[in-house]
Each structure stands twice: as C-alpha cells, then as structure tokens.
C-alpha cells in the first residue's frame, strides 16, 4: 500500500535539513518501500506567497497524508507581523487541525557525543528517555482565560487548567503503549498535592495501570521531576505529563544531551498518524550557510517510519546509519569536537544515505 508523506520544509534551515531527510526517504523508496512524497508551503514562506502561514491547500494535503515531515518555521523577517499570521501560527494550526494530541520527545545521548552535555559524562552517558506530553489540552487551551480589570482598577491575568478524564486516558494509553515498546517503566508527572486537576490525572493513570500489568508505574511531583532530570536522568524510561509541564521538562531533557541538532519529535493523533519534526527552530543565525545539522530531521524520519508507516526495521537502520556516521567522526559545527571531521549539512545527509547503502 502506498504511503503518502507530506514534506513541509518551512523557513530558515528548514529548507536545508528537510532536503537531506528527503534523500533518506528517496533512498528507502528506491529500495522498495512504497512511498509517495509531496511538498507544500507552511510558515513564513507560505505567508510570502499566500498571505497566511497555513494555506487551506497545505492543511488539506496534510489531512490526506499518512504522515507529515516538518522542517521548522519562523524568522526575523516575519516577527513584526500580527500574531494571527505569524509563521508559528501555521504550526499550531497543523497541530490542532490534525488533532495531534500526543507529543513524543526522546532525549537520547549518543555515546559519541557524551562530551556535548553540560552535565558530567557519567551522569548522562547512555541516556535514553522518552517524554510523552499532552499537546492539545490543559492550561494552554483552557477557558476562561484573559486579563480583566477588577473593581478597584487593578488588572488580573487568569488561565484555566482543565483536563477531562477522556483526555487523560488517551494520552495515558499512548504513554503505556510507548513504555511497553521500551523499558516498561512509566513515570507520571503531576502536581497532585496542589492541583485538583492533576489529582484526577494521577487517579486516571493509576486506573489505567491495571490494563498494563507489565509496566511499572510511578508518580512524581513536577518540581521533584525537574530536579531528578538534572540529578540522575538515567532513572527514567518513559515520562508522561500535562501540556505545560511537558513543555518545560522536555526542553530540560533535551538540554541534557547538549545537542539541539540531534533531537527528533513526533506528534500523533488517535490513529497513529503523525507530524514529525526536529525539536529545534529555523535557526536564522545559520540559515543559508549549509552548516545546519540535519540529523534531528533524519531521526524524525525514523520516528515516522516506526509510528506512522509500520516500517520499524527501516527506522532501526536509520538509527544505525546515524551511529555509523558519528562513529566515523563526521560532525556538523554544532556537535564538533577535537579530532573529528567538520562537515556541512549536505555532506552529513549524504553520509547517512551512504551508510544505509552498506
Ligand atoms: P532555534 O532552535 O532556531 O536556534 C537556537 C540555536 O540553536 C541557534 O544558535 C541555532 O543556530 C542552533 N541550532 C538550531 N538548530 C540547529 C541545527 N539543526 N544545527 C545546528 N545548530 C542549530 O531557536 P530560536 O533561535 O529561539 O528561534 C529561531 C526561530 O525559530 C524563531 O522564529 C522561532 O519562533 C522559531 N522556532 C520554530 C520552531 C518550530 O518550527 N518547531 C521551534 C522553535 C523555534
């Protein structure tokens, strides 16, 4: 069965890094994987042509596709636009338009890059954890919200943290299933000692655990989780948490690896369809120079093959090819270390394809 992939390069280095990820996909297609690739505009580059960061046509193609590969959006050129048409709105529109409620962010430290972390190598080497973040609910979307003026004239800002049981259950199931495919340990992060909403979160996670007896479930308050992530991050296998806590903890976990150019992510809907993207942005400071690290985007392709395209073997092979180029000492400037060979975006991408051929 032909699998349709929509490629959305976006802005800045998005163009350069997705070009390399496409080379990987085209190599797999030549080997016999039944893939159909299509490209469309999103973000600032879509605004320049259509006056909107998410043209109807792009959203329609994304809905039809089995998976979406996104580069990155944004840049100084569009920063003065009104918020409604800024490039980042294109990304949010895709997430909500496709119902992508589950965000999977692995933080893996490749042994070859142990020196890149700001933490001591013994604390982080071998790190391999997955954060499952709820993406379409919680305080970022809860109503009512706003800034109001009180009777005494003082202004008051307010937001609402709200989760329905069904929302907690569906992200919980993604997390338990993810743990089943990994080390079978799941830590649910909440603030149940203070927030009733996350008391319910804890209750639902505990109830779900009965359906996954092989998974060892633990609970942790978010303040402790933040501390444990920098104290002893290897204690974690899979973490599941709310939208806002996940936003913060996943950036913290990413920084443990020290290399923003290496980390992929997946955002999934109820049926396993997903949008895959590197966690970094459009890096305007290096855009157009051919030096951006394409590995996070190539590893996003691996996540796509595993989660949306039922091709876990191809995903494994991409993971091994990336390890091979690192073993061979190839490094883009962001991960460069003494004794390695400095390469650009294209050379790194082509080395991964060459490693896949072997
Ligand atoms: P950024 O992630 O683009 O860049 C942060 C730093 O990391 C920069 O020094 C950059 O050069 C470096 N970097 C990022 N990716 C790299 C790569 N693949 N290889 C080598 N170095 C890399 O974050 P920022 O500077 O805060 O944001 C720049 C623009 O990107 C903004 O417009 C922001 O809104 C947007 N943004 C988009 C996304 C997205 O599309 N998902 C995410 C974050 C930021």
mmCIF file of C-alpha atoms and ligand atoms in Angstrom:
data_model
loop_
_atom_site.group_PDB
_atom_site.id
_atom_site.type_symbol
_atom_site.label_atom_id
_atom_site.label_comp_id
_atom_site.label_asym_id
_atom_site.label_seq_id
_atom_site.Cartn_x
_atom_site.Cartn_y
_atom_site.Cartn_z
ATOM 1 C CA UNK A 1 0.000 0.000 0.000
ATOM 2 C CA UNK A 2 1.385 3.403 -0.990
ATOM 3 C CA UNK A 3 2.105 5.674 1.990
ATOM 4 C CA UNK A 4 1.750 9.395 1.386
ATOM 5 C CA UNK A 5 4.192 11.729 3.089
ATOM 6 C CA UNK A 6 3.754 15.477 3.027
ATOM 7 C CA UNK A 7 7.044 17.352 3.359
ATOM 8 C CA UNK A 8 6.808 20.899 4.741
ATOM 9 C CA UNK A 9 10.306 22.440 4.737
ATOM 10 C CA UNK A 10 9.116 25.745 6.235
ATOM 11 C CA UNK A 11 11.638 28.524 6.802
ATOM 12 C CA UNK A 12 15.320 29.141 7.502
ATOM 13 C CA UNK A 13 17.339 25.952 7.903
ATOM 14 C CA UNK A 14 14.063 24.023 7.492
ATOM 15 C CA UNK A 15 14.725 24.088 3.748
ATOM 16 C CA UNK A 16 18.247 22.682 4.069
ATOM 17 C CA UNK A 17 17.620 19.973 6.650
ATOM 18 C CA UNK A 18 14.452 18.564 5.073
ATOM 19 C CA UNK A 19 16.308 18.268 1.740
ATOM 20 C CA UNK A 20 18.644 15.783 3.441
ATOM 21 C CA UNK A 21 15.792 13.898 5.134
ATOM 22 C CA UNK A 22 14.104 13.608 1.724
ATOM 23 C CA UNK A 23 17.286 11.989 0.347
ATOM 24 C CA UNK A 24 16.928 9.326 3.062
ATOM 25 C CA UNK A 25 13.249 8.758 2.192
ATOM 26 C CA UNK A 26 14.052 8.561 -1.518
ATOM 27 C CA UNK A 27 16.759 6.038 -0.839
ATOM 28 C CA UNK A 28 14.243 3.873 1.065
ATOM 29 C CA UNK A 29 11.802 4.228 -1.815
ATOM 30 C CA UNK A 30 14.429 3.076 -4.305
ATOM 31 C CA UNK A 31 14.991 0.057 -2.055
ATOM 32 C CA UNK A 32 11.298 -0.836 -2.380
ATOM 33 C CA UNK A 33 9.395 0.990 0.366
ATOM 34 C CA UNK A 34 6.144 2.167 -1.240
ATOM 35 C CA UNK A 35 6.266 5.911 -0.534
ATOM 36 C CA UNK A 36 4.801 8.932 -2.281
ATOM 37 C CA UNK A 37 6.284 12.326 -1.389
ATOM 38 C CA UNK A 38 4.656 15.681 -1.836
ATOM 39 C CA UNK A 39 5.825 19.166 -0.759
ATOM 40 C CA UNK A 40 3.889 22.239 0.316
ATOM 41 C CA UNK A 41 4.405 25.626 1.939
ATOM 42 C CA UNK A 42 3.968 26.467 5.621
ATOM 43 C CA UNK A 43 5.131 29.261 7.919
ATOM 44 C CA UNK A 44 6.742 32.449 6.650
ATOM 45 C CA UNK A 45 7.370 31.038 3.187
ATOM 46 C CA UNK A 46 3.629 30.305 2.887
ATOM 47 C CA UNK A 47 2.787 33.794 4.170
ATOM 48 C CA UNK A 48 5.003 35.366 1.477
ATOM 49 C CA UNK A 49 3.067 33.590 -1.277
ATOM 50 C CA UNK A 50 -0.463 33.220 0.114
ATOM 51 C CA UNK A 51 -0.700 35.812 2.915
ATOM 52 C CA UNK A 52 -1.277 33.084 5.516
ATOM 53 C CA UNK A 53 1.142 30.743 7.319
ATOM 54 C CA UNK A 54 -1.190 27.778 6.813
ATOM 55 C CA UNK A 55 -2.883 27.822 3.395
ATOM 56 C CA UNK A 56 -6.044 25.701 3.065
ATOM 57 C CA UNK A 57 -4.287 23.603 0.429
ATOM 58 C CA UNK A 58 -1.448 22.718 2.818
ATOM 59 C CA UNK A 59 -3.868 21.660 5.557
ATOM 60 C CA UNK A 60 -5.878 19.598 3.065
ATOM 61 C CA UNK A 61 -2.725 17.802 1.864
ATOM 62 C CA UNK A 62 -1.693 17.207 5.498
ATOM 63 C CA UNK A 63 -5.102 15.668 6.225
ATOM 64 C CA UNK A 64 -4.785 13.344 3.224
ATOM 65 C CA UNK A 65 -1.220 12.261 4.020
ATOM 66 C CA UNK A 66 -0.292 9.299 6.213
ATOM 67 C CA UNK A 67 2.424 11.389 7.840
ATOM 68 C CA UNK A 68 3.867 14.892 7.718
ATOM 69 C CA UNK A 69 7.554 15.818 7.890
ATOM 70 C CA UNK A 70 8.129 19.400 9.002
ATOM 71 C CA UNK A 71 11.416 21.340 8.998
ATOM 72 C CA UNK A 72 10.940 24.495 11.073
ATOM 73 C CA UNK A 73 9.093 27.789 10.812
ATOM 74 C CA UNK A 74 9.772 31.389 11.735
ATOM 75 C CA UNK A 75 12.435 34.040 11.394
ATOM 76 C CA UNK A 76 13.114 37.762 11.877
ATOM 77 C CA UNK A 77 11.525 38.616 8.534
ATOM 78 C CA UNK A 78 8.055 37.792 9.912
ATOM 79 C CA UNK A 79 8.448 38.852 13.555
ATOM 80 C CA UNK A 80 6.629 42.171 13.129
ATOM 81 C CA UNK A 81 3.501 40.582 11.597
ATOM 82 C CA UNK A 82 0.374 40.394 13.710
ATOM 83 C CA UNK A 83 0.225 37.241 15.799
ATOM 84 C CA UNK A 84 -2.612 35.692 13.758
ATOM 85 C CA UNK A 85 -0.432 35.400 10.632
ATOM 86 C CA UNK A 86 2.975 34.755 12.188
ATOM 87 C CA UNK A 87 4.727 31.581 10.964
ATOM 88 C CA UNK A 88 4.316 29.818 14.348
ATOM 89 C CA UNK A 89 0.521 30.021 13.898
ATOM 90 C CA UNK A 90 0.955 27.669 10.936
ATOM 91 C CA UNK A 91 2.459 25.079 13.232
ATOM 92 C CA UNK A 92 -0.256 25.449 15.873
ATOM 93 C CA UNK A 93 -2.896 25.275 13.126
ATOM 94 C CA UNK A 94 -1.432 21.998 11.867
ATOM 95 C CA UNK A 95 -1.375 20.527 15.379
ATOM 96 C CA UNK A 96 -4.975 21.419 16.128
ATOM 97 C CA UNK A 97 -6.224 20.834 12.560
ATOM 98 C CA UNK A 98 -4.817 17.301 12.598
ATOM 99 C CA UNK A 99 -5.823 16.558 16.216
ATOM 100 C CA UNK A 100 -2.237 15.819 17.252
ATOM 101 C CA UNK A 101 -2.709 15.368 21.000
ATOM 102 C CA UNK A 102 0.350 13.257 21.860
ATOM 103 C CA UNK A 103 3.845 14.663 21.638
ATOM 104 C CA UNK A 104 6.701 12.169 21.891
ATOM 105 C CA UNK A 105 10.117 13.626 22.553
ATOM 106 C CA UNK A 106 13.021 11.281 23.035
ATOM 107 C CA UNK A 107 16.192 12.532 24.694
ATOM 108 C CA UNK A 108 18.994 10.240 23.627
ATOM 109 C CA UNK A 109 22.632 10.909 24.263
ATOM 110 C CA UNK A 110 24.790 9.146 21.718
ATOM 111 C CA UNK A 111 27.930 7.834 23.415
ATOM 112 C CA UNK A 112 29.967 9.540 20.680
ATOM 113 C CA UNK A 113 28.584 12.917 21.873
ATOM 114 C CA UNK A 114 28.836 12.446 25.657
ATOM 115 C CA UNK A 115 31.135 15.479 25.837
ATOM 116 C CA UNK A 116 28.438 17.762 24.349
ATOM 117 C CA UNK A 117 26.311 17.765 27.519
ATOM 118 C CA UNK A 118 26.774 20.382 30.198
ATOM 119 C CA UNK A 119 26.399 17.573 32.770
ATOM 120 C CA UNK A 120 29.192 15.196 33.720
ATOM 121 C CA UNK A 121 29.544 12.291 31.237
ATOM 122 C CA UNK A 122 28.872 9.658 33.938
ATOM 123 C CA UNK A 123 25.514 11.311 34.734
ATOM 124 C CA UNK A 124 24.288 11.379 31.130
ATOM 125 C CA UNK A 125 26.175 8.827 29.043
ATOM 126 C CA UNK A 126 23.755 6.191 27.842
ATOM 127 C CA UNK A 127 20.764 8.454 28.494
ATOM 128 C CA UNK A 128 17.697 7.239 26.591
ATOM 129 C CA UNK A 129 14.409 8.614 27.838
ATOM 130 C CA UNK A 130 11.101 9.453 26.219
ATOM 131 C CA UNK A 131 8.804 12.253 27.313
ATOM 132 C CA UNK A 132 5.147 11.893 26.343
ATOM 133 C CA UNK A 133 3.486 15.313 26.557
ATOM 134 C CA UNK A 134 -0.228 16.039 26.209
ATOM 135 C CA UNK A 135 -0.372 18.605 23.400
ATOM 136 C CA UNK A 136 -3.896 19.902 22.813
ATOM 137 C CA UNK A 137 -5.337 20.431 26.301
ATOM 138 C CA UNK A 138 -4.517 21.738 29.756
ATOM 139 C CA UNK A 139 -3.756 25.313 30.719
ATOM 140 C CA UNK A 140 -2.587 26.363 27.227
ATOM 141 C CA UNK A 141 -6.114 25.886 25.879
ATOM 142 C CA UNK A 142 -8.392 26.022 28.954
ATOM 143 C CA UNK A 143 -11.228 28.555 29.155
ATOM 144 C CA UNK A 144 -11.832 31.053 30.645
ATOM 145 C CA UNK A 145 -8.613 32.924 30.045
ATOM 146 C CA UNK A 146 -7.607 36.526 29.693
ATOM 147 C CA UNK A 147 -6.750 39.728 31.512
ATOM 148 C CA UNK A 148 -9.574 41.565 33.295
ATOM 149 C CA UNK A 149 -9.849 44.773 35.294
ATOM 150 C CA UNK A 150 -11.109 44.420 38.862
ATOM 151 C CA UNK A 151 -13.465 46.828 40.633
ATOM 152 C CA UNK A 152 -10.509 48.607 42.236
ATOM 153 C CA UNK A 153 -8.973 49.214 38.785
ATOM 154 C CA UNK A 154 -6.187 46.660 39.183
ATOM 155 C CA UNK A 155 -5.695 44.238 36.286
ATOM 156 C CA UNK A 156 -5.719 40.466 36.832
ATOM 157 C CA UNK A 157 -4.479 37.770 34.435
ATOM 158 C CA UNK A 158 -6.031 34.315 34.548
ATOM 159 C CA UNK A 159 -5.838 30.925 32.810
ATOM 160 C CA UNK A 160 -7.598 27.651 33.445
ATOM 161 C CA UNK A 161 -6.024 24.246 33.929
ATOM 162 C CA UNK A 162 -8.618 21.734 32.779
ATOM 163 C CA UNK A 163 -8.478 18.068 31.716
ATOM 164 C CA UNK A 164 -11.344 15.725 31.044
ATOM 165 C CA UNK A 165 -10.921 12.093 32.108
ATOM 166 C CA UNK A 166 -11.061 11.002 28.466
ATOM 167 C CA UNK A 167 -8.196 13.357 27.566
ATOM 168 C CA UNK A 168 -6.056 11.987 30.391
ATOM 169 C CA UNK A 169 -6.907 8.436 29.447
ATOM 170 C CA UNK A 170 -5.967 8.794 25.760
ATOM 171 C CA UNK A 171 -2.544 10.353 26.500
ATOM 172 C CA UNK A 172 -2.082 7.760 29.259
ATOM 173 C CA UNK A 173 -2.672 4.930 26.800
ATOM 174 C CA UNK A 174 -0.088 6.358 24.382
ATOM 175 C CA UNK A 175 2.397 6.518 27.267
ATOM 176 C CA UNK A 176 1.722 2.978 28.499
ATOM 177 C CA UNK A 177 1.962 1.620 24.919
ATOM 178 C CA UNK A 178 5.242 3.511 24.476
ATOM 179 C CA UNK A 179 6.578 2.043 27.720
ATOM 180 C CA UNK A 180 5.564 -1.446 26.510
ATOM 181 C CA UNK A 181 7.823 -0.970 23.452
ATOM 182 C CA UNK A 182 10.720 0.240 25.623
ATOM 183 C CA UNK A 183 11.904 -0.496 29.172
ATOM 184 C CA UNK A 184 8.376 -0.902 30.629
ATOM 185 C CA UNK A 185 8.764 1.802 33.250
ATOM 186 C CA UNK A 186 6.460 4.813 33.228
ATOM 187 C CA UNK A 187 6.682 7.862 35.474
ATOM 188 C CA UNK A 188 3.604 10.071 35.522
ATOM 189 C CA UNK A 189 4.418 13.666 36.464
ATOM 190 C CA UNK A 190 1.825 15.879 38.165
ATOM 191 C CA UNK A 191 1.293 18.346 40.985
ATOM 192 C CA UNK A 192 -1.431 16.340 42.713
ATOM 193 C CA UNK A 193 -0.560 17.794 46.123
ATOM 194 C CA UNK A 194 -1.725 21.247 44.987
ATOM 195 C CA UNK A 195 -3.811 20.992 41.800
ATOM 196 C CA UNK A 196 -7.107 19.068 41.837
ATOM 197 C CA UNK A 197 -6.913 18.692 38.061
ATOM 198 C CA UNK A 198 -3.711 16.704 38.345
ATOM 199 C CA UNK A 199 -5.108 14.748 41.290
ATOM 200 C CA UNK A 200 -7.565 13.444 38.721
ATOM 201 C CA UNK A 201 -4.654 12.934 36.305
ATOM 202 C CA UNK A 202 -2.942 10.696 38.896
ATOM 203 C CA UNK A 203 -6.150 8.777 39.584
ATOM 204 C CA UNK A 204 -6.728 8.033 35.880
ATOM 205 C CA UNK A 205 -3.096 6.960 35.324
ATOM 206 C CA UNK A 206 -3.344 4.619 38.316
ATOM 207 C CA UNK A 207 -6.571 3.135 36.966
ATOM 208 C CA UNK A 208 -5.035 2.607 33.509
ATOM 209 C CA UNK A 209 -2.091 0.733 35.027
ATOM 210 C CA UNK A 210 -4.401 -2.248 35.606
ATOM 211 C CA UNK A 211 -4.589 -2.694 31.799
ATOM 212 C CA UNK A 212 -0.785 -2.778 31.516
ATOM 213 C CA UNK A 213 0.426 -5.099 34.281
ATOM 214 C CA UNK A 214 3.862 -5.430 32.634
ATOM 215 C CA UNK A 215 4.508 -1.705 33.039
ATOM 216 C CA UNK A 216 5.814 -0.409 36.350
ATOM 217 C CA UNK A 217 4.011 2.900 37.011
ATOM 218 C CA UNK A 218 5.359 5.536 39.384
ATOM 219 C CA UNK A 219 4.228 9.090 40.147
ATOM 220 C CA UNK A 220 6.345 12.180 40.746
ATOM 221 C CA UNK A 221 5.579 15.811 41.521
ATOM 222 C CA UNK A 222 6.779 18.110 38.755
ATOM 223 C CA UNK A 223 9.192 20.083 40.939
ATOM 224 C CA UNK A 224 10.922 16.872 42.002
ATOM 225 C CA UNK A 225 10.876 15.599 38.390
ATOM 226 C CA UNK A 226 12.733 18.725 37.240
ATOM 227 C CA UNK A 227 15.322 18.165 39.958
ATOM 228 C CA UNK A 228 15.670 14.434 39.223
ATOM 229 C CA UNK A 229 16.130 15.127 35.494
ATOM 230 C CA UNK A 230 19.320 17.040 36.160
ATOM 231 C CA UNK A 231 20.411 14.942 39.185
ATOM 232 C CA UNK A 232 20.008 11.403 37.839
ATOM 233 C CA UNK A 233 18.229 11.392 34.448
ATOM 234 C CA UNK A 234 19.025 7.755 33.682
ATOM 235 C CA UNK A 235 16.472 6.626 36.304
ATOM 236 C CA UNK A 236 13.717 7.409 33.761
ATOM 237 C CA UNK A 237 12.452 5.317 30.858
ATOM 238 C CA UNK A 238 9.169 6.992 29.816
ATOM 239 C CA UNK A 239 7.632 10.092 31.447
ATOM 240 C CA UNK A 240 4.055 11.240 30.799
ATOM 241 C CA UNK A 241 2.755 14.657 31.741
ATOM 242 C CA UNK A 242 0.457 17.596 31.009
ATOM 243 C CA UNK A 243 0.918 20.134 28.245
ATOM 244 C CA UNK A 244 2.664 22.827 30.277
ATOM 245 C CA UNK A 245 4.766 20.543 32.489
ATOM 246 C CA UNK A 246 5.793 18.622 29.361
ATOM 247 C CA UNK A 247 6.746 21.811 27.544
ATOM 248 C CA UNK A 248 9.193 22.687 30.303
ATOM 249 C CA UNK A 249 10.508 19.221 31.174
ATOM 250 C CA UNK A 250 11.089 18.208 27.552
ATOM 251 C CA UNK A 251 13.301 21.240 26.928
ATOM 252 C CA UNK A 252 15.196 20.442 30.105
ATOM 253 C CA UNK A 253 15.642 16.827 28.960
ATOM 254 C CA UNK A 254 16.761 17.970 25.510
ATOM 255 C CA UNK A 255 19.443 20.139 27.044
ATOM 256 C CA UNK A 256 20.808 17.111 28.929
ATOM 257 C CA UNK A 257 22.051 15.838 25.583
ATOM 258 C CA UNK A 258 23.675 19.175 24.752
ATOM 259 C CA UNK A 259 22.898 18.945 21.042
ATOM 260 C CA UNK A 260 19.687 20.531 19.834
ATOM 261 C CA UNK A 261 20.519 19.469 16.269
ATOM 262 C CA UNK A 262 20.192 15.777 17.187
ATOM 263 C CA UNK A 263 16.708 15.504 18.687
ATOM 264 C CA UNK A 264 13.591 14.455 16.757
ATOM 265 C CA UNK A 265 9.952 14.546 17.836
ATOM 266 C CA UNK A 266 6.588 13.096 16.893
ATOM 267 C CA UNK A 267 3.086 14.472 17.398
ATOM 268 C CA UNK A 268 0.396 11.830 16.971
ATOM 269 C CA UNK A 269 -3.364 11.690 16.543
ATOM 270 C CA UNK A 270 -5.745 8.963 17.772
ATOM 271 C CA UNK A 271 -4.972 6.711 14.801
ATOM 272 C CA UNK A 272 -1.202 6.904 14.889
ATOM 273 C CA UNK A 273 -0.973 9.433 12.077
ATOM 274 C CA UNK A 274 1.629 11.992 12.930
ATOM 275 C CA UNK A 275 3.678 15.049 12.235
ATOM 276 C CA UNK A 276 7.406 14.611 12.675
ATOM 277 C CA UNK A 277 9.893 17.408 13.192
ATOM 278 C CA UNK A 278 13.210 18.249 14.779
ATOM 279 C CA UNK A 279 12.784 19.965 18.152
ATOM 280 C CA UNK A 280 14.833 22.979 17.100
ATOM 281 C CA UNK A 281 13.648 26.079 15.252
ATOM 282 C CA UNK A 282 14.595 27.669 11.952
ATOM 283 C CA UNK A 283 17.994 28.909 13.243
ATOM 284 C CA UNK A 284 18.075 32.190 11.287
ATOM 285 C CA UNK A 285 21.634 32.805 12.542
ATOM 286 C CA UNK A 286 22.983 29.966 10.376
ATOM 287 C CA UNK A 287 20.290 29.677 7.668
ATOM 288 C CA UNK A 288 21.584 29.503 4.106
ATOM 289 C CA UNK A 289 25.134 28.653 5.158
ATOM 290 C CA UNK A 290 24.899 24.898 4.637
ATOM 291 C CA UNK A 291 26.126 24.142 8.165
ATOM 292 C CA UNK A 292 22.908 23.104 9.990
ATOM 293 C CA UNK A 293 22.827 19.630 11.469
ATOM 294 C CA UNK A 294 20.274 17.526 9.522
ATOM 295 C CA UNK A 295 20.390 14.543 11.915
ATOM 296 C CA UNK A 296 17.392 15.592 14.078
ATOM 297 C CA UNK A 297 15.280 15.723 10.919
ATOM 298 C CA UNK A 298 16.650 12.413 9.633
ATOM 299 C CA UNK A 299 15.913 10.856 13.044
ATOM 300 C CA UNK A 300 12.390 12.342 12.782
ATOM 301 C CA UNK A 301 12.023 10.267 9.595
ATOM 302 C CA UNK A 302 12.992 7.215 11.674
ATOM 303 C CA UNK A 303 10.233 8.048 14.188
ATOM 304 C CA UNK A 304 7.791 8.428 11.286
ATOM 305 C CA UNK A 305 8.679 5.003 9.916
ATOM 306 C CA UNK A 306 8.164 3.470 13.366
ATOM 307 C CA UNK A 307 4.983 5.229 14.493
ATOM 308 C CA UNK A 308 3.018 6.002 11.312
ATOM 309 C CA UNK A 309 4.368 3.866 8.470
ATOM 310 C CA UNK A 310 4.727 0.452 10.153
ATOM 311 C CA UNK A 311 8.323 0.136 8.999
ATOM 312 C CA UNK A 312 10.245 -0.361 12.264
ATOM 313 C CA UNK A 313 13.132 -2.130 10.528
ATOM 314 C CA UNK A 314 13.811 0.852 8.276
ATOM 315 C CA UNK A 315 13.652 3.029 11.408
ATOM 316 C CA UNK A 316 16.273 0.838 13.110
ATOM 317 C CA UNK A 317 18.503 1.036 10.062
ATOM 318 C CA UNK A 318 18.376 4.842 10.049
ATOM 319 C CA UNK A 319 19.327 4.836 13.741
ATOM 320 C CA UNK A 320 22.298 2.581 12.983
ATOM 321 C CA UNK A 321 23.332 4.693 9.959
ATOM 322 C CA UNK A 322 23.381 7.823 12.146
ATOM 323 C CA UNK A 323 25.536 5.987 14.715
ATOM 324 C CA UNK A 324 27.860 4.908 11.907
ATOM 325 C CA UNK A 325 28.483 8.464 10.651
ATOM 326 C CA UNK A 326 29.129 9.582 14.233
ATOM 327 C CA UNK A 327 31.495 6.642 14.732
ATOM 328 C CA UNK A 328 33.267 7.709 11.547
ATOM 329 C CA UNK A 329 33.898 11.073 13.201
ATOM 330 C CA UNK A 330 31.672 13.250 10.990
ATOM 331 C CA UNK A 331 30.397 16.324 12.825
ATOM 332 C CA UNK A 332 28.459 19.433 11.846
ATOM 333 C CA UNK A 333 29.757 22.535 13.692
ATOM 334 C CA UNK A 334 27.121 22.324 16.486
ATOM 335 C CA UNK A 335 28.480 18.949 17.660
ATOM 336 C CA UNK A 336 32.094 19.379 16.586
ATOM 337 C CA UNK A 337 34.862 18.164 18.892
ATOM 338 C CA UNK A 338 38.638 17.976 18.562
ATOM 339 C CA UNK A 339 39.829 15.087 16.372
ATOM 340 C CA UNK A 340 36.578 14.872 14.350
ATOM 341 C CA UNK A 341 35.903 15.867 10.748
ATOM 342 C CA UNK A 342 33.840 19.017 10.278
ATOM 343 C CA UNK A 343 31.159 18.604 7.601
ATOM 344 C CA UNK A 344 28.221 20.610 6.288
ATOM 345 C CA UNK A 345 24.519 19.797 6.057
ATOM 346 C CA UNK A 346 24.723 18.117 2.664
ATOM 347 C CA UNK A 347 27.784 16.013 3.396
ATOM 348 C CA UNK A 348 26.202 14.787 6.653
ATOM 349 C CA UNK A 349 22.952 13.838 4.887
ATOM 350 C CA UNK A 350 24.760 12.066 2.088
ATOM 351 C CA UNK A 351 26.939 10.169 4.581
ATOM 352 C CA UNK A 352 23.778 8.810 6.237
ATOM 353 C CA UNK A 353 22.445 7.658 2.852
ATOM 354 C CA UNK A 354 25.828 6.053 2.097
ATOM 355 C CA UNK A 355 25.723 4.256 5.472
ATOM 356 C CA UNK A 356 22.220 2.977 4.628
ATOM 357 C CA UNK A 357 23.573 1.525 1.395
ATOM 358 C CA UNK A 358 26.168 -0.566 3.210
HETATM 359 P P1 LIG B 1 16.474 27.716 17.220
HETATM 360 O O1 LIG B 1 16.225 26.326 17.665
HETATM 361 O O2 LIG B 1 16.119 28.032 15.820
HETATM 362 O O3 LIG B 1 18.018 28.075 17.423
HETATM 363 C C1 LIG B 1 18.667 28.059 18.705
HETATM 364 C C2 LIG B 1 20.190 27.888 18.485
HETATM 365 O O4 LIG B 1 20.442 26.534 18.087
HETATM 366 C C3 LIG B 1 20.754 28.776 17.373
HETATM 367 O O5 LIG B 1 22.043 29.201 17.741
HETATM 368 C C4 LIG B 1 20.825 27.841 16.182
HETATM 369 O O6 LIG B 1 21.847 28.182 15.261
HETATM 370 C C5 LIG B 1 21.093 26.499 16.829
HETATM 371 N N1 LIG B 1 20.518 25.400 16.049
HETATM 372 C C6 LIG B 1 19.200 25.066 15.967
HETATM 373 N N2 LIG B 1 19.044 24.026 15.140
HETATM 374 C C7 LIG B 1 20.253 23.678 14.703
HETATM 375 C C8 LIG B 1 20.740 22.671 13.815
HETATM 376 N N3 LIG B 1 19.927 21.788 13.204
HETATM 377 N N4 LIG B 1 22.057 22.617 13.580
HETATM 378 C C9 LIG B 1 22.901 23.483 14.179
HETATM 379 N N5 LIG B 1 22.512 24.442 15.035
HETATM 380 C C10 LIG B 1 21.201 24.555 15.287
HETATM 381 O O7 LIG B 1 15.692 28.670 18.237
HETATM 382 P P2 LIG B 1 15.486 30.255 18.223
HETATM 383 O O8 LIG B 1 16.730 30.922 17.737
HETATM 384 O O9 LIG B 1 14.945 30.585 19.543
HETATM 385 O O10 LIG B 1 14.326 30.501 17.164
HETATM 386 C C11 LIG B 1 14.542 30.877 15.799
HETATM 387 C C12 LIG B 1 13.212 30.879 15.054
HETATM 388 O O11 LIG B 1 12.677 29.548 15.041
HETATM 389 C C13 LIG B 1 12.145 31.744 15.725
HETATM 390 O O12 LIG B 1 11.408 32.390 14.710
HETATM 391 C C14 LIG B 1 11.280 30.753 16.487
HETATM 392 O O13 LIG B 1 9.961 31.215 16.646
HETATM 393 C C15 LIG B 1 11.338 29.572 15.552
HETATM 394 N N6 LIG B 1 11.085 28.263 16.203
HETATM 395 C C16 LIG B 1 10.404 27.362 15.466
HETATM 396 C C17 LIG B 1 10.195 26.095 15.972
HETATM 397 C C18 LIG B 1 9.494 25.092 15.090
HETATM 398 O O14 LIG B 1 9.324 25.337 13.910
HETATM 399 N N7 LIG B 1 9.095 23.955 15.625
HETATM 400 C C19 LIG B 1 10.686 25.745 17.225
HETATM 401 C C20 LIG B 1 11.409 26.683 17.956
HETATM 402 C C21 LIG B 1 11.621 27.961 17.419
#
